[in-house]
Short mmCIF file of C-alpha atoms in Angstrom, two decimals:
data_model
loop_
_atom_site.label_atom_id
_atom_site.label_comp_id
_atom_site.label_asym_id
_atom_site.label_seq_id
_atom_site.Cartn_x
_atom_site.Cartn_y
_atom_site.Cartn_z
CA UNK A 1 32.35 11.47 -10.03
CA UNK A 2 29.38 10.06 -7.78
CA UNK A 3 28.20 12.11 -4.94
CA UNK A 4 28.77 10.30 -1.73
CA UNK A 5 25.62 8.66 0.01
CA UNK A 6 24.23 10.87 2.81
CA UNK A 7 25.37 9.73 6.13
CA UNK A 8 22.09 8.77 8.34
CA UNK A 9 22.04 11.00 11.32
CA UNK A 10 19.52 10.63 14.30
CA UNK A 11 18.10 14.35 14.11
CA UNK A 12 16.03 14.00 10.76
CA UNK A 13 13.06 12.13 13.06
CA UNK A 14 12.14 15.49 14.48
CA UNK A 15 12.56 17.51 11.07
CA UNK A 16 10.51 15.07 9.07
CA UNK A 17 7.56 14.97 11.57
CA UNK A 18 7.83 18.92 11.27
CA UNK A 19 8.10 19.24 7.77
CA UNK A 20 4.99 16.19 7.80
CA UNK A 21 2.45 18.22 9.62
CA UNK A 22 3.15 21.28 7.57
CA UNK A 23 2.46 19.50 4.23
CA UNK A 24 -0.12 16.74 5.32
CA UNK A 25 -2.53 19.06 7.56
CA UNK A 26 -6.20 17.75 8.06
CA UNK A 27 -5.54 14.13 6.51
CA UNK A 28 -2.54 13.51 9.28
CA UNK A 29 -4.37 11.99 12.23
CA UNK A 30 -0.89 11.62 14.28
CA UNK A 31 2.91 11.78 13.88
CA UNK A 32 5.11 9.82 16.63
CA UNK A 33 8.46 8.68 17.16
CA UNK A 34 8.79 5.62 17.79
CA UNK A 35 11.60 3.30 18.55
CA UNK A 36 13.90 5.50 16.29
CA UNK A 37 11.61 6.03 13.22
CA UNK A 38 8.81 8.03 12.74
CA UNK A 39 6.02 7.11 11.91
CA UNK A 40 2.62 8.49 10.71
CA UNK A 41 -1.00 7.67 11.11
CA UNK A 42 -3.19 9.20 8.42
CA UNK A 43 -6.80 9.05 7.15
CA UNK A 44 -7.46 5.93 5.04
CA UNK A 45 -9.62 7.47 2.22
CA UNK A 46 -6.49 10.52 1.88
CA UNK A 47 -3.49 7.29 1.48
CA UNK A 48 -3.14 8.03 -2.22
CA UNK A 49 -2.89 12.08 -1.33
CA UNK A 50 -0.97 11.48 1.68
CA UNK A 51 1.70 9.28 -0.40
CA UNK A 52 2.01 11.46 -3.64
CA UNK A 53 2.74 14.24 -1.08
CA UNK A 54 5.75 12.16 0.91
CA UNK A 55 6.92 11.44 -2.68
CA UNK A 56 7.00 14.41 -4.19
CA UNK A 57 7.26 17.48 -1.68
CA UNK A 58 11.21 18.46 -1.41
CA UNK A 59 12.33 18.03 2.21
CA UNK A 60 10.58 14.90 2.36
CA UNK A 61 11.42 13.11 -0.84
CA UNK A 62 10.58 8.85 -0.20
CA UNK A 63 10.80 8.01 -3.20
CA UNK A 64 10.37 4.37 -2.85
CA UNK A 65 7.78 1.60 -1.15
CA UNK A 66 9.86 -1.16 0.12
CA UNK A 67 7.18 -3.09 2.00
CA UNK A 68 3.39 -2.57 2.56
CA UNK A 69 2.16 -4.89 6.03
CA UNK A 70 -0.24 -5.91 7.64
CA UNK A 71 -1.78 -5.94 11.59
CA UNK A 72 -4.23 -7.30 13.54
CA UNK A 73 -5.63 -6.31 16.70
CA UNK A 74 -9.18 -8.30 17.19
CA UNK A 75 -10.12 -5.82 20.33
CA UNK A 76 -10.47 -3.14 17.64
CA UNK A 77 -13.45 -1.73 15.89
CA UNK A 78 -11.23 -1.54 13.13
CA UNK A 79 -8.79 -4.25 13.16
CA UNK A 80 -6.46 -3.96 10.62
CA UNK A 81 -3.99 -1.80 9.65
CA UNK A 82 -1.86 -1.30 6.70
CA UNK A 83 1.45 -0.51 7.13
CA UNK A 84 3.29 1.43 4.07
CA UNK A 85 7.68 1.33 4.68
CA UNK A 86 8.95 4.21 2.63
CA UNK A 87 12.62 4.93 1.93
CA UNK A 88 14.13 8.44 0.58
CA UNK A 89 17.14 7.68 -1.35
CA UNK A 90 18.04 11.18 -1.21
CA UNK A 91 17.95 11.51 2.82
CA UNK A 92 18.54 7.99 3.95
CA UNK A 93 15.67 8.09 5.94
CA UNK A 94 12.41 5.94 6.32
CA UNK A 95 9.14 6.19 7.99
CA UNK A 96 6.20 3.83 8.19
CA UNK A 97 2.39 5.02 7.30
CA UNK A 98 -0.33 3.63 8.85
CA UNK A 99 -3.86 3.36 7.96
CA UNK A 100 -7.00 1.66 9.53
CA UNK A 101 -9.42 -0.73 8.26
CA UNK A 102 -11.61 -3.51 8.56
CA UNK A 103 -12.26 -6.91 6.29
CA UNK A 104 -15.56 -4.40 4.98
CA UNK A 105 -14.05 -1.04 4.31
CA UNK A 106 -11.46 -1.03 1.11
CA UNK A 107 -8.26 1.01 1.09
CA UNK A 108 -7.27 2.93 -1.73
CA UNK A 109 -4.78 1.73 -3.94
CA UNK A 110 -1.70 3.47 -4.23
CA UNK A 111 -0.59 0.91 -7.85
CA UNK A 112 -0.81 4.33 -9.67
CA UNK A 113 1.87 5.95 -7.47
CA UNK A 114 4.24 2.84 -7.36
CA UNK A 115 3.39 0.06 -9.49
CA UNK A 116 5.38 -2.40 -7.21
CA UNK A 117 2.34 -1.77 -4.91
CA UNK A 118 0.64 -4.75 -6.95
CA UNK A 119 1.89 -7.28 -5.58
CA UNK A 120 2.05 -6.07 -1.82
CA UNK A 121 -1.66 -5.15 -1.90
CA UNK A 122 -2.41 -8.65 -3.16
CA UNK A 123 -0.17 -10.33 -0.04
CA UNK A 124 -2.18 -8.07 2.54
CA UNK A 125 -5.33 -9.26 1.38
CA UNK A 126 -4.41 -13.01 0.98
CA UNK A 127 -3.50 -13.13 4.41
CA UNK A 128 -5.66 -10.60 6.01
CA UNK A 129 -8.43 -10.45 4.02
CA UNK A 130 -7.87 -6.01 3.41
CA UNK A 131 -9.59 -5.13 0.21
CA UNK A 132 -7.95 -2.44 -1.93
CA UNK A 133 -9.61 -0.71 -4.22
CA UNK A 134 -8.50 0.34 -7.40
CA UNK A 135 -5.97 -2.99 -7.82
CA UNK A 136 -7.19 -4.16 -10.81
CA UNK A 137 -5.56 -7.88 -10.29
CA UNK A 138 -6.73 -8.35 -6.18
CA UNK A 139 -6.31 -12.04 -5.92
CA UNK A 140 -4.61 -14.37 -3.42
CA UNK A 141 -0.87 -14.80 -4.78
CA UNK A 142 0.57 -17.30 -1.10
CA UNK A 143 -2.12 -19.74 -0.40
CA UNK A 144 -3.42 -22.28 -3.43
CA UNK A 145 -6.30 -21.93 -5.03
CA UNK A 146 -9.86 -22.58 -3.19
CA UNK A 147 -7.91 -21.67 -0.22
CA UNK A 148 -10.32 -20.92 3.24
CA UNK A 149 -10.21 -18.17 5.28
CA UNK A 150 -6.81 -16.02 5.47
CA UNK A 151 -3.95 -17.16 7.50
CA UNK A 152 -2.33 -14.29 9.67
CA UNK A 153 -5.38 -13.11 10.86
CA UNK A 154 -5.22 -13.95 14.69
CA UNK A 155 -8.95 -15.93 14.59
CA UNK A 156 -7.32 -18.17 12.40
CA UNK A 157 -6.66 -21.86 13.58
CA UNK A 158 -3.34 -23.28 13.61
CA UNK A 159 -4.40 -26.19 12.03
CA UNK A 160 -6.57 -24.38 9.26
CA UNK A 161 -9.89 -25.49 7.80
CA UNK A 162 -8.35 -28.23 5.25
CA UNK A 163 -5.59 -29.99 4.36
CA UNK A 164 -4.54 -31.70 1.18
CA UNK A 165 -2.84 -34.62 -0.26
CA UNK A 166 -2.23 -36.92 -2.94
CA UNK A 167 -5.02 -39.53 -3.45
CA UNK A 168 -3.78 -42.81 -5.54
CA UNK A 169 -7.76 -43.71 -6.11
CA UNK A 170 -8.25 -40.78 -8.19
CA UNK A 171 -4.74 -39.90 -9.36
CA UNK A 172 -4.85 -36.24 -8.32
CA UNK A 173 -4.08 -34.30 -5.10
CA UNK A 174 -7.34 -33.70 -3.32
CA UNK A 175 -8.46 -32.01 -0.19
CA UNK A 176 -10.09 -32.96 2.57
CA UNK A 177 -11.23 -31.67 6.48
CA UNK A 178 -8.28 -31.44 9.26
CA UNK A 179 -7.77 -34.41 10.62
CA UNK A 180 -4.88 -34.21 13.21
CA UNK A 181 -3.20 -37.95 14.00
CA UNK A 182 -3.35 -36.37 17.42
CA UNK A 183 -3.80 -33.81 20.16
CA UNK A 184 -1.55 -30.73 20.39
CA UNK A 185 1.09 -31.80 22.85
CA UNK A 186 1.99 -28.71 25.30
CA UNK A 187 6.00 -28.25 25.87
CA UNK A 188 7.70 -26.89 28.50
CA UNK A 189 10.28 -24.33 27.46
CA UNK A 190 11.46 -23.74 30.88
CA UNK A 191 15.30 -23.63 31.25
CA UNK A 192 17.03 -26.23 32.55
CA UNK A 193 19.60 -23.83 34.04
CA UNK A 194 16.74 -22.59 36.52
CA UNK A 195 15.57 -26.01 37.86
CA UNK A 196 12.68 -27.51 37.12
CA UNK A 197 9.77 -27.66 39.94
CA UNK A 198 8.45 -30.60 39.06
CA UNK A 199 10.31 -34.06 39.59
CA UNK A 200 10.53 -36.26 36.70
CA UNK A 201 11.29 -40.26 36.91
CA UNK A 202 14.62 -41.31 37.76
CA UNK A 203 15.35 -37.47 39.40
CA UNK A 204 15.23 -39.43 42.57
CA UNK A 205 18.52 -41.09 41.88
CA UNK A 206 20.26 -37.74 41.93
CA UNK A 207 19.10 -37.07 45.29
CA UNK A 208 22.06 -39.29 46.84
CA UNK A 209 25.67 -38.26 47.17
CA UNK A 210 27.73 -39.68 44.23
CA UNK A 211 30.85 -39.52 46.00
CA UNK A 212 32.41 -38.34 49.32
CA UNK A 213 32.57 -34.28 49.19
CA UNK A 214 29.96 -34.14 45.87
CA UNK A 215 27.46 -31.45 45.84
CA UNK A 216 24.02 -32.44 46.71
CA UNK A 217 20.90 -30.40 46.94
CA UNK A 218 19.69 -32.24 50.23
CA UNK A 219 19.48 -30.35 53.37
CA UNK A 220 22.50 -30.66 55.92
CA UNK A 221 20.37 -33.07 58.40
CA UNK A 222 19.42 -35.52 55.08
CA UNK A 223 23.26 -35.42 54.04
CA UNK A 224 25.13 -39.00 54.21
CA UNK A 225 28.58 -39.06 53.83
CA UNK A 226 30.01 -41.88 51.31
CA UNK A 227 32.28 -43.52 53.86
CA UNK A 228 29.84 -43.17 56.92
CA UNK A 229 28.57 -46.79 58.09
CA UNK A 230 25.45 -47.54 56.80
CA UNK A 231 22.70 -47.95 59.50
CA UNK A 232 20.10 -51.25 59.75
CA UNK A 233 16.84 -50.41 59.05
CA UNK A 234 13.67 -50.79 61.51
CA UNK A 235 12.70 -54.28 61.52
CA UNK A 236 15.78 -55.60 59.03
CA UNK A 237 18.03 -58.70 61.10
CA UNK A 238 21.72 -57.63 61.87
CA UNK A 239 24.30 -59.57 59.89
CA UNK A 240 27.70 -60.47 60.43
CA UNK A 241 30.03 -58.77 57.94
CA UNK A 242 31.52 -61.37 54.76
CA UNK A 243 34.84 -60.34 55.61
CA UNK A 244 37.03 -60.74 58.74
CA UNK A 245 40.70 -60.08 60.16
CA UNK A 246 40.36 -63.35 62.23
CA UNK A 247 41.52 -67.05 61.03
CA UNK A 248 38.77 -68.48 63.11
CA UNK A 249 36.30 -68.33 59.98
CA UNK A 250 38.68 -69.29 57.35
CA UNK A 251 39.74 -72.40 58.00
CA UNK A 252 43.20 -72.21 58.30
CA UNK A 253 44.18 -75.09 60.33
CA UNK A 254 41.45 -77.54 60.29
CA UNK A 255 42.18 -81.18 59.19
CA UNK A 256 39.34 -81.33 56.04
CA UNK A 257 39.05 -77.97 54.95
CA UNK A 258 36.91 -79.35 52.20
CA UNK A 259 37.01 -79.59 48.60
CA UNK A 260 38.61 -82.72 48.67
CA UNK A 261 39.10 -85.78 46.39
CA UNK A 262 36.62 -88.07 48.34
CA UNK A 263 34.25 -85.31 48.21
CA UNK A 264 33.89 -85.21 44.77
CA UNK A 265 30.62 -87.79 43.62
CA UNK A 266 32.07 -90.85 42.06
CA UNK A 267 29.70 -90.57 39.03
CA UNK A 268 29.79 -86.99 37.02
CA UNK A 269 26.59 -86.04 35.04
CA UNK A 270 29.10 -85.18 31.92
CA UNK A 271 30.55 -88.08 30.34
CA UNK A 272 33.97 -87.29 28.01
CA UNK A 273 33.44 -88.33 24.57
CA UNK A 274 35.89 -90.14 22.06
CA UNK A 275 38.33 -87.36 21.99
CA UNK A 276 38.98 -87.71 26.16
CA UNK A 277 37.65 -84.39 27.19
CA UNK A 278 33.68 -83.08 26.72
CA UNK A 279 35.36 -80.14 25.08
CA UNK A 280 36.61 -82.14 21.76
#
């Protein structure tokens, strides 16, 4: 019968960095708790010492790598770091281990203590440029081949240094400088929820009342109400209305209200055709 997992419980951060000072001494520059794991900062030269130790000593026991990262911080004198995720199987606990470097300065591989550590080294330095020593396969295993310059560092341009593509002259994909169709377009990621401050065309037509009792966002003295007479404007001529309650403008009543036989011209501009009617 299988032993059951170990549960994780919130109390092994303090334990571990214990148990971490006593067993990594001089080479542990820090140990820290930080957003619920711990995590340690140790010499660079001392990695392969420091991880054997986490490995191997009982109380600490990670016995796998699960991810080694990388960091850039341009304002430092040393701007990378390398960030080795360790899990202990046997705890249910992981930590992170950090080390400092520059693009100059290798870091010691740790491929003899995990062979996994291979690969990871060689993503690191394809897109930070970190140098490991000791990997005996340290090439770029992301980007193609010929590739410029290393992508996640934070000097790096969005657009990159080339670009390629398929040319039909020569039959092969070739590459070429950046040439961008056109200028990087800002966007405005500002909720619509929160109002705009800006006005945009056409905004102005939602400045009037749609209907009578309709929100607006004018001010109570700019408010019209929808059934309010409309007032002339300076300089405009005052016309009578098109509809009235009186007969007088109708012409009920009147002898030739118009629109009468004789009225018509005697000669009409359309002229039937064989059928009888300029419809046939």
């Amino acid at each position: 019968m299988r032993a059951p997992a170990p549960a994780w419980a919130a109390d092994l951060n303090g334990e571990t960095i214990e148990a971490v000072r006593a067993t990594l001494g001089t080479a542990l520059i820090d140990a820290v708790d930080q957003v619920g794991e711990v995590a340690l900062y140790v010499e660079r030269d001392a990695i392969v010492t420091v991880l054997t130790a986490l490995r191997d000593t009982p109380g600490l026991e990670y016995q796998q790598l699960m991810e080694i990262a990388g960091v850039d911080y341009p304002d430092r004198p040393e701007r990378f770091e390398v960030v080795y995720c360790l899990l202990s199987l046997t705890r249910n606990h992981r930590l992170h281990v950090h080390v400092s470097t520059d693009d100059v300065k290798p870091v010691p591989s740790v491929t003899g203590i995990w062979p996994v550590a291979g690969w990871l080294e060689r993503e690191v330095y394809d897109m930070y440029g970190v140098l490991f020593a000791g990997n005996a396969d340290l090439r770029r295993i992301l980007t193609d081949y010929g590739f410029r310059g290393h992508p996640q560092r934070k000097d790096f341009p969005l657009s990159g240094f080339v670009e390629m593509r398929y040319s039909e002259e020569a039959k092969r994909v070739v590459y070429q400088p950046v040439q961008l169709a056109q200028d990087f377009r800002n966007f405005d990621f500002q909720s619509p929820w929160e109002g705009a401050q800006y006005v945009l065309p056409g905004d102005e037509k939602g400045m009037v009342p749609e209907a009578k009792g309709a929100p607006t966002p004018l001010k109570a003295d700019e408010i019209v109400k929808a059934d309010a007479p409309s007032k002339p404007q300076a300089g405009s001529t005052t016309h009578e209305p098109k509809t009235t309650d009186s007969t007088a403008q109708t012409g009920a009543g009147e002898p030739d209200p118009g629109n009468q036989r004789q009225d018509k011209p005697r000669d009409s501009d359309v002229v039937p055709t064989k059928g009888g009617g300029q419809n046939q």
